[in-house]
Amino acid sequence: MLPGRGRDPGGRTARADLHGPEGGTDAPVPPEHHRGGEDVSGEPDLPTRRRAIRVLEGGRARIDELLDRLPRAALGLPGLGGGSWSPKDLLGHLTSWEEFALDALEAWDRGERAPIDELQFTVSTSRINAQNVERKAAWSYARVRREAERTHERLLATIGGLSDARWRAPATPRGRRPLGARLGAILGGPAGPFRHDEAHLRSLAAFVADHGGRVGAAP
């Protein structure tokens, strides 16, 4: 079996109750917010597992580099991408989608549909994003960073532990698209599969430049 999902201190699964009451208007999200379950196609061929890992590692390294340039007081300030998110919110958002990817891998391993696919039939991607940001709003930056690092490491290890045959095979017995392609869509952005982190680099770089960080040209 794949590694289990983390749980919060209250013993609940580390996910918002996205099927619950609306509870207000969703907060604005940066303009390059996650594309959800769409079949991103920036790369025409299925990337290898090694390529996927390199893309994920590279995107996160650049995110971490920008975060490390920010003064501590700026990490929780809103305004990222012209919206209400802070850099801390962004990091929690990126982690939430890696959690969705791990959930999907566990479900596919059981021959079941990915939970994120079920959610996106009834809940908008904007609401999914807003609920997960809200769930982590009271967390300290240190906690968000630790959770991000643990989840990212677990995701890379899980991808690395898959066989090439499993990577190329349909995610479920009833499916047609390769597991690697399905996973790349969950973790994708406008530039292609596994490029979710990259989609947020420009707005984060602009935020760093506006809040006293040391940053050169936007990526």
Tab-separated table of C-alpha atoms in Angstrom:
chain	number	residue	atom	x	y	z
A	1	MET	CA	0.000	0.000	0.000
A	2	LEU	CA	1.045	3.575	-0.530
A	3	PRO	CA	2.000	5.745	2.455
A	4	GLY	CA	-0.992	6.936	4.469
A	5	ARG	CA	-2.177	10.504	4.561
A	6	GLY	CA	-1.164	12.682	7.476
A	7	ARG	CA	-3.725	13.676	10.078
A	8	ASP	CA	-4.157	16.902	11.967
A	9	PRO	CA	-3.813	17.041	15.777
A	10	GLY	CA	-7.553	16.496	16.182
A	11	GLY	CA	-7.332	13.119	14.455
A	12	ARG	CA	-9.166	14.223	11.318
A	13	THR	CA	-7.884	13.584	7.837
A	14	ALA	CA	-5.832	16.510	6.614
A	15	ARG	CA	-8.492	17.872	4.281
A	16	ALA	CA	-11.302	20.403	4.524
A	17	ASP	CA	-14.921	19.269	4.531
A	18	LEU	CA	-15.496	20.355	0.962
A	19	HIS	CA	-18.977	18.883	0.757
A	20	GLY	CA	-20.179	20.937	3.720
A	21	PRO	CA	-22.128	24.205	3.685
A	22	GLU	CA	-20.770	27.027	1.600
A	23	GLY	CA	-20.102	29.226	4.609
A	24	GLY	CA	-19.486	32.459	2.709
A	25	THR	CA	-17.832	33.679	-0.447
A	26	ASP	CA	-14.635	32.060	-1.646
A	27	ALA	CA	-11.556	34.220	-1.222
A	28	PRO	CA	-9.885	35.454	-4.418
A	29	VAL	CA	-7.046	33.295	-5.690
A	30	PRO	CA	-3.992	34.283	-7.716
A	31	PRO	CA	-4.720	34.508	-11.458
A	32	GLU	CA	-2.650	31.409	-12.277
A	33	HIS	CA	-4.516	29.190	-9.794
A	34	HIS	CA	-4.490	25.446	-10.250
A	35	ARG	CA	-6.304	24.046	-13.267
A	36	GLY	CA	-7.689	21.148	-11.296
A	37	GLY	CA	-8.383	17.899	-13.114
A	38	GLU	CA	-7.974	19.210	-16.634
A	39	ASP	CA	-5.734	17.295	-18.996
A	40	VAL	CA	-2.843	19.719	-19.201
A	41	SER	CA	-0.894	19.189	-22.387
A	42	GLY	CA	2.167	21.414	-22.310
A	43	GLU	CA	4.272	18.303	-22.969
A	44	PRO	CA	2.846	16.137	-25.789
A	45	ASP	CA	4.397	12.886	-24.543
A	46	LEU	CA	4.055	11.230	-21.171
A	47	PRO	CA	7.078	12.335	-19.118
A	48	THR	CA	9.111	9.597	-17.516
A	49	ARG	CA	9.018	9.180	-13.757
A	50	ARG	CA	12.528	10.608	-13.576
A	51	ARG	CA	11.483	13.628	-15.624
A	52	ALA	CA	8.400	14.180	-13.461
A	53	ILE	CA	10.532	14.089	-10.315
A	54	ARG	CA	13.009	16.583	-11.796
A	55	VAL	CA	10.205	18.985	-12.723
A	56	LEU	CA	8.640	18.722	-9.263
A	57	GLU	CA	11.985	19.190	-7.526
A	58	GLY	CA	12.914	22.149	-9.704
A	59	GLY	CA	9.626	23.953	-9.208
A	60	ARG	CA	9.693	23.525	-5.441
A	61	ALA	CA	13.341	24.594	-5.188
A	62	ARG	CA	12.469	27.873	-6.900
A	63	ILE	CA	9.425	28.404	-4.665
A	64	ASP	CA	11.545	27.774	-1.555
A	65	GLU	CA	14.265	30.116	-2.777
A	66	LEU	CA	11.771	32.954	-3.171
A	67	LEU	CA	10.136	32.273	0.196
A	68	ASP	CA	13.538	32.328	1.879
A	69	ARG	CA	14.151	35.831	0.510
A	70	LEU	CA	11.099	37.269	2.244
A	71	PRO	CA	11.292	38.966	5.642
A	72	ARG	CA	9.527	36.849	8.255
A	73	ALA	CA	6.859	39.533	8.748
A	74	ALA	CA	5.873	39.352	5.064
A	75	LEU	CA	5.197	35.605	4.941
A	76	GLY	CA	1.655	36.010	6.264
A	77	LEU	CA	0.744	39.213	4.434
A	78	PRO	CA	-2.065	39.043	1.843
A	79	GLY	CA	-1.773	40.414	-1.669
A	80	LEU	CA	-0.102	37.626	-3.617
A	81	GLY	CA	-1.100	37.864	-7.267
A	82	GLY	CA	-3.381	40.793	-6.456
A	83	GLY	CA	-5.640	38.563	-4.348
A	84	SER	CA	-6.091	37.764	-0.674
A	85	TRP	CA	-3.506	34.999	-0.389
A	86	SER	CA	-0.220	35.307	1.486
A	87	PRO	CA	2.997	33.425	0.666
A	88	LYS	CA	2.126	31.087	3.552
A	89	ASP	CA	-1.273	30.455	1.945
A	90	LEU	CA	0.397	29.675	-1.375
A	91	LEU	CA	2.704	27.103	0.170
A	92	GLY	CA	-0.241	25.467	1.915
A	93	HIS	CA	-2.139	25.461	-1.386
A	94	LEU	CA	0.705	23.710	-3.198
A	95	THR	CA	0.828	21.119	-0.430
A	96	SER	CA	-2.918	20.513	-0.625
A	97	TRP	CA	-2.650	19.521	-4.283
A	98	GLU	CA	0.249	17.202	-3.518
A	99	GLU	CA	-2.000	15.656	-0.849
A	100	PHE	CA	-4.705	15.225	-3.492
A	101	ALA	CA	-2.121	13.511	-5.706
A	102	LEU	CA	-1.162	11.104	-2.919
A	103	ASP	CA	-4.847	10.427	-2.229
A	104	ALA	CA	-5.313	9.649	-5.921
A	105	LEU	CA	-2.404	7.212	-5.965
A	106	GLU	CA	-3.831	5.388	-2.953
A	107	ALA	CA	-7.279	5.204	-4.555
A	108	TRP	CA	-5.912	4.002	-7.894
A	109	ASP	CA	-3.903	1.354	-6.057
A	110	ARG	CA	-7.247	0.035	-4.781
A	111	GLY	CA	-8.816	0.275	-8.241
A	112	GLU	CA	-10.990	3.207	-7.155
A	113	ARG	CA	-11.661	6.661	-8.500
A	114	ALA	CA	-9.471	9.504	-7.208
A	115	PRO	CA	-11.172	11.573	-4.467
A	116	ILE	CA	-10.258	14.806	-6.266
A	117	ASP	CA	-12.233	13.628	-9.313
A	118	GLU	CA	-15.280	13.101	-7.111
A	119	LEU	CA	-14.867	16.548	-5.567
A	120	GLN	CA	-14.606	18.346	-8.869
A	121	PHE	CA	-17.960	16.997	-10.007
A	122	THR	CA	-19.699	18.811	-7.151
A	123	VAL	CA	-17.312	21.536	-5.936
A	124	SER	CA	-15.560	24.232	-7.964
A	125	THR	CA	-11.769	24.299	-8.049
A	126	SER	CA	-11.885	27.805	-6.574
A	127	ARG	CA	-13.880	26.518	-3.611
A	128	ILE	CA	-11.537	23.564	-3.147
A	129	ASN	CA	-8.623	25.992	-3.058
A	130	ALA	CA	-10.371	28.442	-0.733
A	131	GLN	CA	-11.425	25.746	1.737
A	132	ASN	CA	-7.925	24.337	2.004
A	133	VAL	CA	-6.409	27.789	2.494
A	134	GLU	CA	-9.004	28.461	5.200
A	135	ARG	CA	-8.220	25.145	6.905
A	136	LYS	CA	-4.576	26.159	7.309
A	137	ALA	CA	-5.150	29.857	8.023
A	138	ALA	CA	-4.371	29.564	11.745
A	139	TRP	CA	-1.231	27.489	11.198
A	140	SER	CA	2.148	29.102	11.749
A	141	TYR	CA	4.457	29.480	8.776
A	142	ALA	CA	6.834	26.989	10.397
A	143	ARG	CA	4.081	24.379	10.541
A	144	VAL	CA	3.038	25.011	6.938
A	145	ARG	CA	6.665	24.709	5.811
A	146	ARG	CA	7.219	21.463	7.731
A	147	GLU	CA	4.045	19.942	6.302
A	148	ALA	CA	5.032	21.058	2.803
A	149	GLU	CA	8.449	19.455	3.089
A	150	ARG	CA	7.078	16.180	4.464
A	151	THR	CA	4.372	15.930	1.817
A	152	HIS	CA	6.725	16.820	-1.032
A	153	GLU	CA	9.289	14.247	0.078
A	154	ARG	CA	6.584	11.583	0.382
A	155	LEU	CA	5.266	12.395	-3.081
A	156	LEU	CA	8.708	12.153	-4.682
A	157	ALA	CA	9.427	8.884	-2.883
A	158	THR	CA	6.085	7.435	-3.964
A	159	ILE	CA	6.621	8.359	-7.616
A	160	GLY	CA	10.154	6.985	-7.430
A	161	GLY	CA	8.831	3.706	-6.048
A	162	LEU	CA	6.422	3.084	-8.928
A	163	SER	CA	7.464	0.755	-11.719
A	164	ASP	CA	7.692	2.061	-15.282
A	165	ALA	CA	4.960	-0.391	-16.255
A	166	ARG	CA	2.605	1.002	-13.603
A	167	TRP	CA	3.465	4.565	-14.655
A	168	ARG	CA	2.425	3.852	-18.245
A	169	ALA	CA	-0.601	1.678	-17.432
A	170	PRO	CA	-4.121	3.084	-16.939
A	171	ALA	CA	-4.634	4.506	-13.468
A	172	THR	CA	-7.540	2.089	-12.856
A	173	PRO	CA	-8.714	-1.080	-14.617
A	174	ARG	CA	-11.628	0.860	-16.128
A	175	GLY	CA	-9.527	3.855	-17.157
A	176	ARG	CA	-7.666	4.592	-20.372
A	177	ARG	CA	-5.171	7.340	-19.570
A	178	PRO	CA	-1.806	6.346	-18.074
A	179	LEU	CA	-1.346	6.813	-14.360
A	180	GLY	CA	1.539	9.207	-15.019
A	181	ALA	CA	-0.669	11.404	-17.194
A	182	ARG	CA	-3.457	11.470	-14.612
A	183	LEU	CA	-1.009	12.368	-11.864
A	184	GLY	CA	0.599	15.030	-14.035
A	185	ALA	CA	-2.797	16.666	-14.544
A	186	ILE	CA	-3.489	16.860	-10.802
A	187	LEU	CA	-0.062	18.434	-10.291
A	188	GLY	CA	-0.091	20.441	-13.517
A	189	GLY	CA	-0.254	24.050	-14.569
A	190	PRO	CA	-0.633	26.011	-17.805
A	191	ALA	CA	2.920	25.038	-18.842
A	192	GLY	CA	2.218	21.319	-18.617
A	193	PRO	CA	2.064	18.308	-16.313
A	194	PHE	CA	3.762	18.461	-12.908
A	195	ARG	CA	4.259	22.235	-13.272
A	196	HIS	CA	1.881	23.529	-10.610
A	197	ASP	CA	4.645	25.179	-8.574
A	198	GLU	CA	6.001	26.866	-11.696
A	199	ALA	CA	2.608	28.447	-12.378
A	200	HIS	CA	2.938	30.534	-9.206
A	201	LEU	CA	6.557	31.649	-9.555
A	202	ARG	CA	5.937	34.956	-11.290
A	203	SER	CA	3.389	36.249	-8.781
A	204	LEU	CA	5.550	35.114	-5.858
A	205	ALA	CA	8.622	36.813	-7.350
A	206	ALA	CA	6.629	40.031	-7.764
A	207	PHE	CA	5.479	39.807	-4.140
A	208	VAL	CA	9.065	39.320	-2.976
A	209	ALA	CA	10.179	42.366	-4.945
A	210	ASP	CA	7.371	44.458	-3.430
A	211	HIS	CA	8.033	43.423	0.166
A	212	GLY	CA	11.699	43.981	0.701
A	213	GLY	CA	13.036	40.672	-0.531
A	214	ARG	CA	16.141	40.205	-2.641
A	215	VAL	CA	14.997	39.085	-6.071
A	216	GLY	CA	16.143	39.566	-9.630
A	217	ALA	CA	14.064	39.262	-12.766
A	218	ALA	CA	10.862	37.283	-12.415
A	219	PRO	CA	11.214	33.648	-13.555
